[in-house]
PDB file of C-alpha atoms in Angstrom:
ATOM      1  CA  UNK A   1     112.906 116.795  83.111  1.00  0.00           C
ATOM      2  CA  UNK A   2     116.127 119.009  84.336  1.00  0.00           C
ATOM      3  CA  UNK A   3     116.177 117.736  87.965  1.00  0.00           C
ATOM      4  CA  UNK A   4     117.965 114.415  89.096  1.00  0.00           C
ATOM      5  CA  UNK A   5     115.416 111.687  89.616  1.00  0.00           C
ATOM      6  CA  UNK A   6     115.725 109.883  93.112  1.00  0.00           C
ATOM      7  CA  UNK A   7     117.296 106.354  93.455  1.00  0.00           C
ATOM      8  CA  UNK A   8     113.485 105.124  94.687  1.00  0.00           C
ATOM      9  CA  UNK A   9     112.189 106.289  91.457  1.00  0.00           C
ATOM     10  CA  UNK A  10     114.365 104.487  89.136  1.00  0.00           C
ATOM     11  CA  UNK A  11     114.549 101.031  91.168  1.00  0.00           C
ATOM     12  CA  UNK A  12     110.692 101.302  91.819  1.00  0.00           C
ATOM     13  CA  UNK A  13     110.053 101.965  88.070  1.00  0.00           C
ATOM     14  CA  UNK A  14     111.784  99.035  87.009  1.00  0.00           C
ATOM     15  CA  UNK A  15     110.542  96.720  89.227  1.00  0.00           C
ATOM     16  CA  UNK A  16     107.035  97.348  88.738  1.00  0.00           C
ATOM     17  CA  UNK A  17     107.643  97.014  84.813  1.00  0.00           C
ATOM     18  CA  UNK A  18     109.211  93.612  85.534  1.00  0.00           C
ATOM     19  CA  UNK A  19     106.116  92.866  87.533  1.00  0.00           C
ATOM     20  CA  UNK A  20     103.813  93.874  84.655  1.00  0.00           C
ATOM     21  CA  UNK A  21     105.802  91.909  82.176  1.00  0.00           C
ATOM     22  CA  UNK A  22     105.669  88.929  83.967  1.00  0.00           C
ATOM     23  CA  UNK A  23     101.532  89.275  84.920  1.00  0.00           C
ATOM     24  CA  UNK A  24     101.014  90.103  81.226  1.00  0.00           C
ATOM     25  CA  UNK A  25     103.047  87.161  79.800  1.00  0.00           C
ATOM     26  CA  UNK A  26     101.304  84.491  82.113  1.00  0.00           C
ATOM     27  CA  UNK A  27      97.916  86.032  81.062  1.00  0.00           C
ATOM     28  CA  UNK A  28      98.683  85.713  77.768  1.00  0.00           C
ATOM     29  CA  UNK A  29     100.316  82.142  77.877  1.00  0.00           C
ATOM     30  CA  UNK A  30      96.965  80.974  79.999  1.00  0.00           C
ATOM     31  CA  UNK A  31      93.854  79.258  78.893  1.00  0.00           C
ATOM     32  CA  UNK A  32      92.446  82.776  77.658  1.00  0.00           C
ATOM     33  CA  UNK A  33      95.577  84.048  75.880  1.00  0.00           C
ATOM     34  CA  UNK A  34      94.349  87.515  77.467  1.00  0.00           C
ATOM     35  CA  UNK A  35      96.826  90.278  77.964  1.00  0.00           C
ATOM     36  CA  UNK A  36      95.832  92.046  81.331  1.00  0.00           C
ATOM     37  CA  UNK A  37      98.433  94.807  81.422  1.00  0.00           C
ATOM     38  CA  UNK A  38      97.128  96.917  78.892  1.00  0.00           C
ATOM     39  CA  UNK A  39      93.948  97.564  77.147  1.00  0.00           C
ATOM     40  CA  UNK A  40      94.419  98.711  73.315  1.00  0.00           C
ATOM     41  CA  UNK A  41      94.405  95.223  72.144  1.00  0.00           C
ATOM     42  CA  UNK A  42      91.503  94.243  74.264  1.00  0.00           C
ATOM     43  CA  UNK A  43      89.593  97.097  73.230  1.00  0.00           C
ATOM     44  CA  UNK A  44      90.365  96.075  69.429  1.00  0.00           C
ATOM     45  CA  UNK A  45      89.065  92.464  70.285  1.00  0.00           C
ATOM     46  CA  UNK A  46      86.386  93.597  72.090  1.00  0.00           C
ATOM     47  CA  UNK A  47      85.048  95.725  69.039  1.00  0.00           C
ATOM     48  CA  UNK A  48      85.738  92.698  66.604  1.00  0.00           C
ATOM     49  CA  UNK A  49      83.302  90.573  68.923  1.00  0.00           C
ATOM     50  CA  UNK A  50      80.859  93.030  68.823  1.00  0.00           C
ATOM     51  CA  UNK A  51      80.787  92.970  65.108  1.00  0.00           C
ATOM     52  CA  UNK A  52      80.716  89.306  65.218  1.00  0.00           C
ATOM     53  CA  UNK A  53      77.644  89.466  68.079  1.00  0.00           C
ATOM     54  CA  UNK A  54      80.067  86.758  70.149  1.00  0.00           C
ATOM     55  CA  UNK A  55      78.203  87.961  73.288  1.00  0.00           C
ATOM     56  CA  UNK A  56      80.393  85.096  75.617  1.00  0.00           C
ATOM     57  CA  UNK A  57      83.641  86.922  74.355  1.00  0.00           C
ATOM     58  CA  UNK A  58      81.977  90.421  74.559  1.00  0.00           C
ATOM     59  CA  UNK A  59      81.183  89.973  78.307  1.00  0.00           C
ATOM     60  CA  UNK A  60      84.767  88.610  78.982  1.00  0.00           C
ATOM     61  CA  UNK A  61      86.495  91.537  77.261  1.00  0.00           C
ATOM     62  CA  UNK A  62      84.334  94.097  78.541  1.00  0.00           C
ATOM     63  CA  UNK A  63      84.806  92.637  82.414  1.00  0.00           C
ATOM     64  CA  UNK A  64      88.508  92.862  81.794  1.00  0.00           C
ATOM     65  CA  UNK A  65      88.167  96.503  80.634  1.00  0.00           C
ATOM     66  CA  UNK A  66      86.067  97.113  83.977  1.00  0.00           C
ATOM     67  CA  UNK A  67      87.994  95.376  85.852  1.00  0.00           C
ATOM     68  CA  UNK A  68      91.375  97.548  85.003  1.00  0.00           C
ATOM     69  CA  UNK A  69      89.509 100.934  85.141  1.00  0.00           C
ATOM     70  CA  UNK A  70      88.144  99.738  88.742  1.00  0.00           C
ATOM     71  CA  UNK A  71      91.667  99.077  89.920  1.00  0.00           C
ATOM     72  CA  UNK A  72      92.814 102.414  88.731  1.00  0.00           C
ATOM     73  CA  UNK A  73      89.925 103.945  90.574  1.00  0.00           C
ATOM     74  CA  UNK A  74      90.930 102.366  93.773  1.00  0.00           C
ATOM     75  CA  UNK A  75      94.475 103.669  93.251  1.00  0.00           C
ATOM     76  CA  UNK A  76      92.864 107.012  93.024  1.00  0.00           C
ATOM     77  CA  UNK A  77      90.927 106.619  96.312  1.00  0.00           C
ATOM     78  CA  UNK A  78      93.853 105.318  98.027  1.00  0.00           C
ATOM     79  CA  UNK A  79      96.393 108.042  96.720  1.00  0.00           C
ATOM     80  CA  UNK A  80      94.189 110.940  95.597  1.00  0.00           C
ATOM     81  CA  UNK A  81      96.826 112.568  93.647  1.00  0.00           C
ATOM     82  CA  UNK A  82      98.265 111.539  90.050  1.00  0.00           C
ATOM     83  CA  UNK A  83     101.545 112.778  90.651  1.00  0.00           C
ATOM     84  CA  UNK A  84     104.503 110.558  91.988  1.00  0.00           C
ATOM     85  CA  UNK A  85     105.324 111.865  95.398  1.00  0.00           C
ATOM     86  CA  UNK A  86     107.536 110.191  98.229  1.00  0.00           C
ATOM     87  CA  UNK A  87     105.385 109.968 101.213  1.00  0.00           C
ATOM     88  CA  UNK A  88     101.931 108.959  99.635  1.00  0.00           C
ATOM     89  CA  UNK A  89     100.583 105.363 100.533  1.00  0.00           C
ATOM     90  CA  UNK A  90     102.146 103.583  97.803  1.00  0.00           C
ATOM     91  CA  UNK A  91     102.963 100.734 100.335  1.00  0.00           C
ATOM     92  CA  UNK A  92      99.136 100.267 100.849  1.00  0.00           C
ATOM     93  CA  UNK A  93      98.478 100.163  97.113  1.00  0.00           C
ATOM     94  CA  UNK A  94     101.340  97.758  96.455  1.00  0.00           C
ATOM     95  CA  UNK A  95     100.147  95.397  99.127  1.00  0.00           C
ATOM     96  CA  UNK A  96      96.962  95.257  97.477  1.00  0.00           C
ATOM     97  CA  UNK A  97      98.214  94.642  94.346  1.00  0.00           C
ATOM     98  CA  UNK A  98     100.271  91.621  95.716  1.00  0.00           C
ATOM     99  CA  UNK A  99      97.035  90.457  97.168  1.00  0.00           C
ATOM    100  CA  UNK A 100      94.928  90.579  94.318  1.00  0.00           C
ATOM    101  CA  UNK A 101      98.020  88.750  92.320  1.00  0.00           C
ATOM    102  CA  UNK A 102      98.101  86.047  94.784  1.00  0.00           C
ATOM    103  CA  UNK A 103      94.414  85.619  94.926  1.00  0.00           C
ATOM    104  CA  UNK A 104      94.219  85.004  91.190  1.00  0.00           C
ATOM    105  CA  UNK A 105      96.606  82.052  91.049  1.00  0.00           C
ATOM    106  CA  UNK A 106      93.487  79.493  92.511  1.00  0.00           C
ATOM    107  CA  UNK A 107      91.120  81.289  90.223  1.00  0.00           C
ATOM    108  CA  UNK A 108      93.255  80.710  87.115  1.00  0.00           C
ATOM    109  CA  UNK A 109      93.997  76.916  88.123  1.00  0.00           C
ATOM    110  CA  UNK A 110      90.201  76.376  87.959  1.00  0.00           C
ATOM    111  CA  UNK A 111      90.361  78.139  84.370  1.00  0.00           C
ATOM    112  CA  UNK A 112      88.133  80.791  85.709  1.00  0.00           C
ATOM    113  CA  UNK A 113      87.961  84.223  83.814  1.00  0.00           C
ATOM    114  CA  UNK A 114      87.671  85.624  87.383  1.00  0.00           C
ATOM    115  CA  UNK A 115      91.655  85.147  87.926  1.00  0.00           C
ATOM    116  CA  UNK A 116      92.053  87.724  84.600  1.00  0.00           C
ATOM    117  CA  UNK A 117      89.961  89.709  86.047  1.00  0.00           C
ATOM    118  CA  UNK A 118      91.923  90.097  89.378  1.00  0.00           C
ATOM    119  CA  UNK A 119      95.279  90.454  87.514  1.00  0.00           C
ATOM    120  CA  UNK A 120      93.837  93.202  85.330  1.00  0.00           C
ATOM    121  CA  UNK A 121      92.670  94.859  88.178  1.00  0.00           C
ATOM    122  CA  UNK A 122      96.094  94.895  89.746  1.00  0.00           C
ATOM    123  CA  UNK A 123      97.535  96.160  86.664  1.00  0.00           C
ATOM    124  CA  UNK A 124      95.162  98.908  86.475  1.00  0.00           C
ATOM    125  CA  UNK A 125      95.740  99.560  90.217  1.00  0.00           C
ATOM    126  CA  UNK A 126      99.637  99.869  89.305  1.00  0.00           C
ATOM    127  CA  UNK A 127      99.369 101.987  86.334  1.00  0.00           C
ATOM    128  CA  UNK A 128      97.470 104.633  87.916  1.00  0.00           C
ATOM    129  CA  UNK A 129      99.996 104.400  91.027  1.00  0.00           C
ATOM    130  CA  UNK A 130     102.680 105.612  88.905  1.00  0.00           C
ATOM    131  CA  UNK A 131     101.883 108.259  86.747  1.00  0.00           C
ATOM    132  CA  UNK A 132     103.888 111.111  86.584  1.00  0.00           C
ATOM    133  CA  UNK A 133     107.120 112.458  88.098  1.00  0.00           C
ATOM    134  CA  UNK A 134     108.445 115.949  87.541  1.00  0.00           C
ATOM    135  CA  UNK A 135     107.105 116.324  84.510  1.00  0.00           C
ATOM    136  CA  UNK A 136     108.121 112.988  83.246  1.00  0.00           C
ATOM    137  CA  UNK A 137     105.474 110.306  82.007  1.00  0.00           C
ATOM    138  CA  UNK A 138     106.240 107.128  84.284  1.00  0.00           C
ATOM    139  CA  UNK A 139     104.057 104.219  82.697  1.00  0.00           C
ATOM    140  CA  UNK A 140     105.066 100.394  83.938  1.00  0.00           C
ATOM    141  CA  UNK A 141     102.173  97.991  82.413  1.00  0.00           C
ATOM    142  CA  UNK A 142     102.545  99.236  78.761  1.00  0.00           C
ATOM    143  CA  UNK A 143     105.223 100.449  76.620  1.00  0.00           C
ATOM    144  CA  UNK A 144     103.983 102.508  73.712  1.00  0.00           C
ATOM    145  CA  UNK A 145     104.720 105.981  75.691  1.00  0.00           C
ATOM    146  CA  UNK A 146     108.446 104.705  76.465  1.00  0.00           C
ATOM    147  CA  UNK A 147     108.605 103.583  72.819  1.00  0.00           C
ATOM    148  CA  UNK A 148     107.464 106.742  71.652  1.00  0.00           C
ATOM    149  CA  UNK A 149     109.721 109.062  73.825  1.00  0.00           C
ATOM    150  CA  UNK A 150     112.968 107.005  72.691  1.00  0.00           C
ATOM    151  CA  UNK A 151     111.385 107.708  68.955  1.00  0.00           C
ATOM    152  CA  UNK A 152     111.063 111.398  69.843  1.00  0.00           C
ATOM    153  CA  UNK A 153     114.551 111.461  71.292  1.00  0.00           C
ATOM    154  CA  UNK A 154     116.014 110.000  68.037  1.00  0.00           C
ATOM    155  CA  UNK A 155     114.331 112.454  65.851  1.00  0.00           C
ATOM    156  CA  UNK A 156     115.889 115.533  68.520  1.00  0.00           C
ATOM    157  CA  UNK A 157     119.201 113.669  68.011  1.00  0.00           C
ATOM    158  CA  UNK A 158     118.819 113.705  64.034  1.00  0.00           C
ATOM    159  CA  UNK A 159     117.961 117.478  64.179  1.00  0.00           C
ATOM    160  CA  UNK A 160     120.770 118.131  66.561  1.00  0.00           C
ATOM    161  CA  UNK A 161     118.885 119.040  69.652  1.00  0.00           C
ATOM    162  CA  UNK A 162     119.576 118.436  72.922  1.00  0.00           C
ATOM    163  CA  UNK A 163     118.557 115.160  74.462  1.00  0.00           C
ATOM    164  CA  UNK A 164     116.624 114.490  77.573  1.00  0.00           C
ATOM    165  CA  UNK A 165     118.934 111.976  78.691  1.00  0.00           C
ATOM    166  CA  UNK A 166     117.536 111.074  82.166  1.00  0.00           C
ATOM    167  CA  UNK A 167     113.906 110.857  80.562  1.00  0.00           C
ATOM    168  CA  UNK A 168     115.430 108.445  77.692  1.00  0.00           C
ATOM    169  CA  UNK A 169     117.083 106.517  80.094  1.00  0.00           C
ATOM    170  CA  UNK A 170     114.011 105.793  82.182  1.00  0.00           C
ATOM    171  CA  UNK A 171     112.205 104.952  79.279  1.00  0.00           C
ATOM    172  CA  UNK A 172     114.933 102.467  78.328  1.00  0.00           C
ATOM    173  CA  UNK A 173     114.917 101.220  82.061  1.00  0.00           C
ATOM    174  CA  UNK A 174     111.217 100.555  81.889  1.00  0.00           C
ATOM    175  CA  UNK A 175     111.428  98.901  78.578  1.00  0.00           C
ATOM    176  CA  UNK A 176     114.197  96.730  79.925  1.00  0.00           C
ATOM    177  CA  UNK A 177     112.298  95.656  83.121  1.00  0.00           C
ATOM    178  CA  UNK A 178     108.995  94.746  81.098  1.00  0.00           C
ATOM    179  CA  UNK A 179     111.182  92.629  78.622  1.00  0.00           C
ATOM    180  CA  UNK A 180     112.813  91.067  81.374  1.00  0.00           C
ATOM    181  CA  UNK A 181     109.700  90.525  83.117  1.00  0.00           C
ATOM    182  CA  UNK A 182     108.083  88.880  80.305  1.00  0.00           C
ATOM    183  CA  UNK A 183     110.991  86.512  79.821  1.00  0.00           C
ATOM    184  CA  UNK A 184     111.040  85.268  83.308  1.00  0.00           C
ATOM    185  CA  UNK A 185     107.130  84.742  83.465  1.00  0.00           C
ATOM    186  CA  UNK A 186     107.439  82.800  80.265  1.00  0.00           C
ATOM    187  CA  UNK A 187     110.133  80.534  82.018  1.00  0.00           C
ATOM    188  CA  UNK A 188     108.333  80.468  85.093  1.00  0.00           C
ATOM    189  CA  UNK A 189     104.678  79.745  83.452  1.00  0.00           C
ATOM    190  CA  UNK A 190     106.364  76.789  81.578  1.00  0.00           C
ATOM    191  CA  UNK A 191     107.996  75.577  84.793  1.00  0.00           C
ATOM    192  CA  UNK A 192     105.141  75.882  87.368  1.00  0.00           C
ATOM    193  CA  UNK A 193     102.192  77.190  85.453  1.00  0.00           C
ATOM    194  CA  UNK A 194      99.743  79.849  86.806  1.00  0.00           C
ATOM    195  CA  UNK A 195     101.752  79.727  90.194  1.00  0.00           C
ATOM    196  CA  UNK A 196     104.172  81.513  88.442  1.00  0.00           C
ATOM    197  CA  UNK A 197     102.072  84.790  89.599  1.00  0.00           C
ATOM    198  CA  UNK A 198     103.114  84.247  93.156  1.00  0.00           C
ATOM    199  CA  UNK A 199     106.473  85.695  92.187  1.00  0.00           C
ATOM    200  CA  UNK A 200     105.349  88.964  90.781  1.00  0.00           C
ATOM    201  CA  UNK A 201     103.231  89.110  93.905  1.00  0.00           C
ATOM    202  CA  UNK A 202     106.283  88.603  95.746  1.00  0.00           C
ATOM    203  CA  UNK A 203     108.230  91.374  94.039  1.00  0.00           C
ATOM    204  CA  UNK A 204     105.305  93.487  94.374  1.00  0.00           C
ATOM    205  CA  UNK A 205     105.263  93.121  98.314  1.00  0.00           C
ATOM    206  CA  UNK A 206     108.662  93.227  98.690  1.00  0.00           C
ATOM    207  CA  UNK A 207     108.716  96.507  96.545  1.00  0.00           C
ATOM    208  CA  UNK A 208     106.113  97.664  98.821  1.00  0.00           C
ATOM    209  CA  UNK A 209     108.015  96.904 102.014  1.00  0.00           C
ATOM    210  CA  UNK A 210     111.075  98.642 100.367  1.00  0.00           C
ATOM    211  CA  UNK A 211     109.214 101.755  99.652  1.00  0.00           C
ATOM    212  CA  UNK A 212     107.897 101.865 103.323  1.00  0.00           C
ATOM    213  CA  UNK A 213     111.326 101.466 105.141  1.00  0.00           C
ATOM    214  CA  UNK A 214     112.676 104.228 102.725  1.00  0.00           C
ATOM    215  CA  UNK A 215     109.948 106.405 103.232  1.00  0.00           C
ATOM    216  CA  UNK A 216     110.228 106.121 107.115  1.00  0.00           C
ATOM    217  CA  UNK A 217     114.224 106.240 106.873  1.00  0.00           C
ATOM    218  CA  UNK A 218     113.796 109.831 104.994  1.00  0.00           C
ATOM    219  CA  UNK A 219     111.012 110.893 107.240  1.00  0.00           C
ATOM    220  CA  UNK A 220     108.840 112.118 104.441  1.00  0.00           C
ATOM    221  CA  UNK A 221     105.365 113.232 105.183  1.00  0.00           C
ATOM    222  CA  UNK A 222     102.189 112.752 102.517  1.00  0.00           C
ATOM    223  CA  UNK A 223     102.313 116.281 101.488  1.00  0.00           C
ATOM    224  CA  UNK A 224     105.830 116.833 101.495  1.00  0.00           C
ATOM    225  CA  UNK A 225     108.468 118.095  98.833  1.00  0.00           C
ATOM    226  CA  UNK A 226     109.517 115.042  96.135  1.00  0.00           C
TER     227      UNK A 226
END
């Protein structure tokens, strides 16, 4: 990734990683103890539930998986491309994510699983929206790829190879944003419970507005250059 990343990519990636960190920790600390920003653990638990024939849990976990995938599908319908490009309809996607997170709050307050489904759908929407930029994998709702990039960079350093500094810097910032969001989300959940989800909803909305203003300021077109 030799080219210089635009400022909006750095800011957006960190802000959205922070959002995902908050959403995930709030879901995990809640009544179902359900991670919603990624599906690795959810799929493992689904396998265990199938073996145990705990059909209530099977239905619950399968619904979370479907909701996450549905969010990704909606993102694909709106954006129609997996490459991150200035000018695409990210403002619409971010507004929808904010609405899903806000709508999840009253459902969570009534201890309904539908709150987790809306939160998972919001994370799937976000993760599909931010996929690649100039060959760099950009994932903001889970960190396995980011830690893998850091490990690969360390291996390259040990072997005396040149480091992809911008790629590793982006990975480190996304990890820091997710961790910071997790810390903030845990503190907010302890203070105001599920209403803490209104904070990432607001942050997502502000990010969407900021992106829209920046896009119009740059005069970008949907099919234009990066």
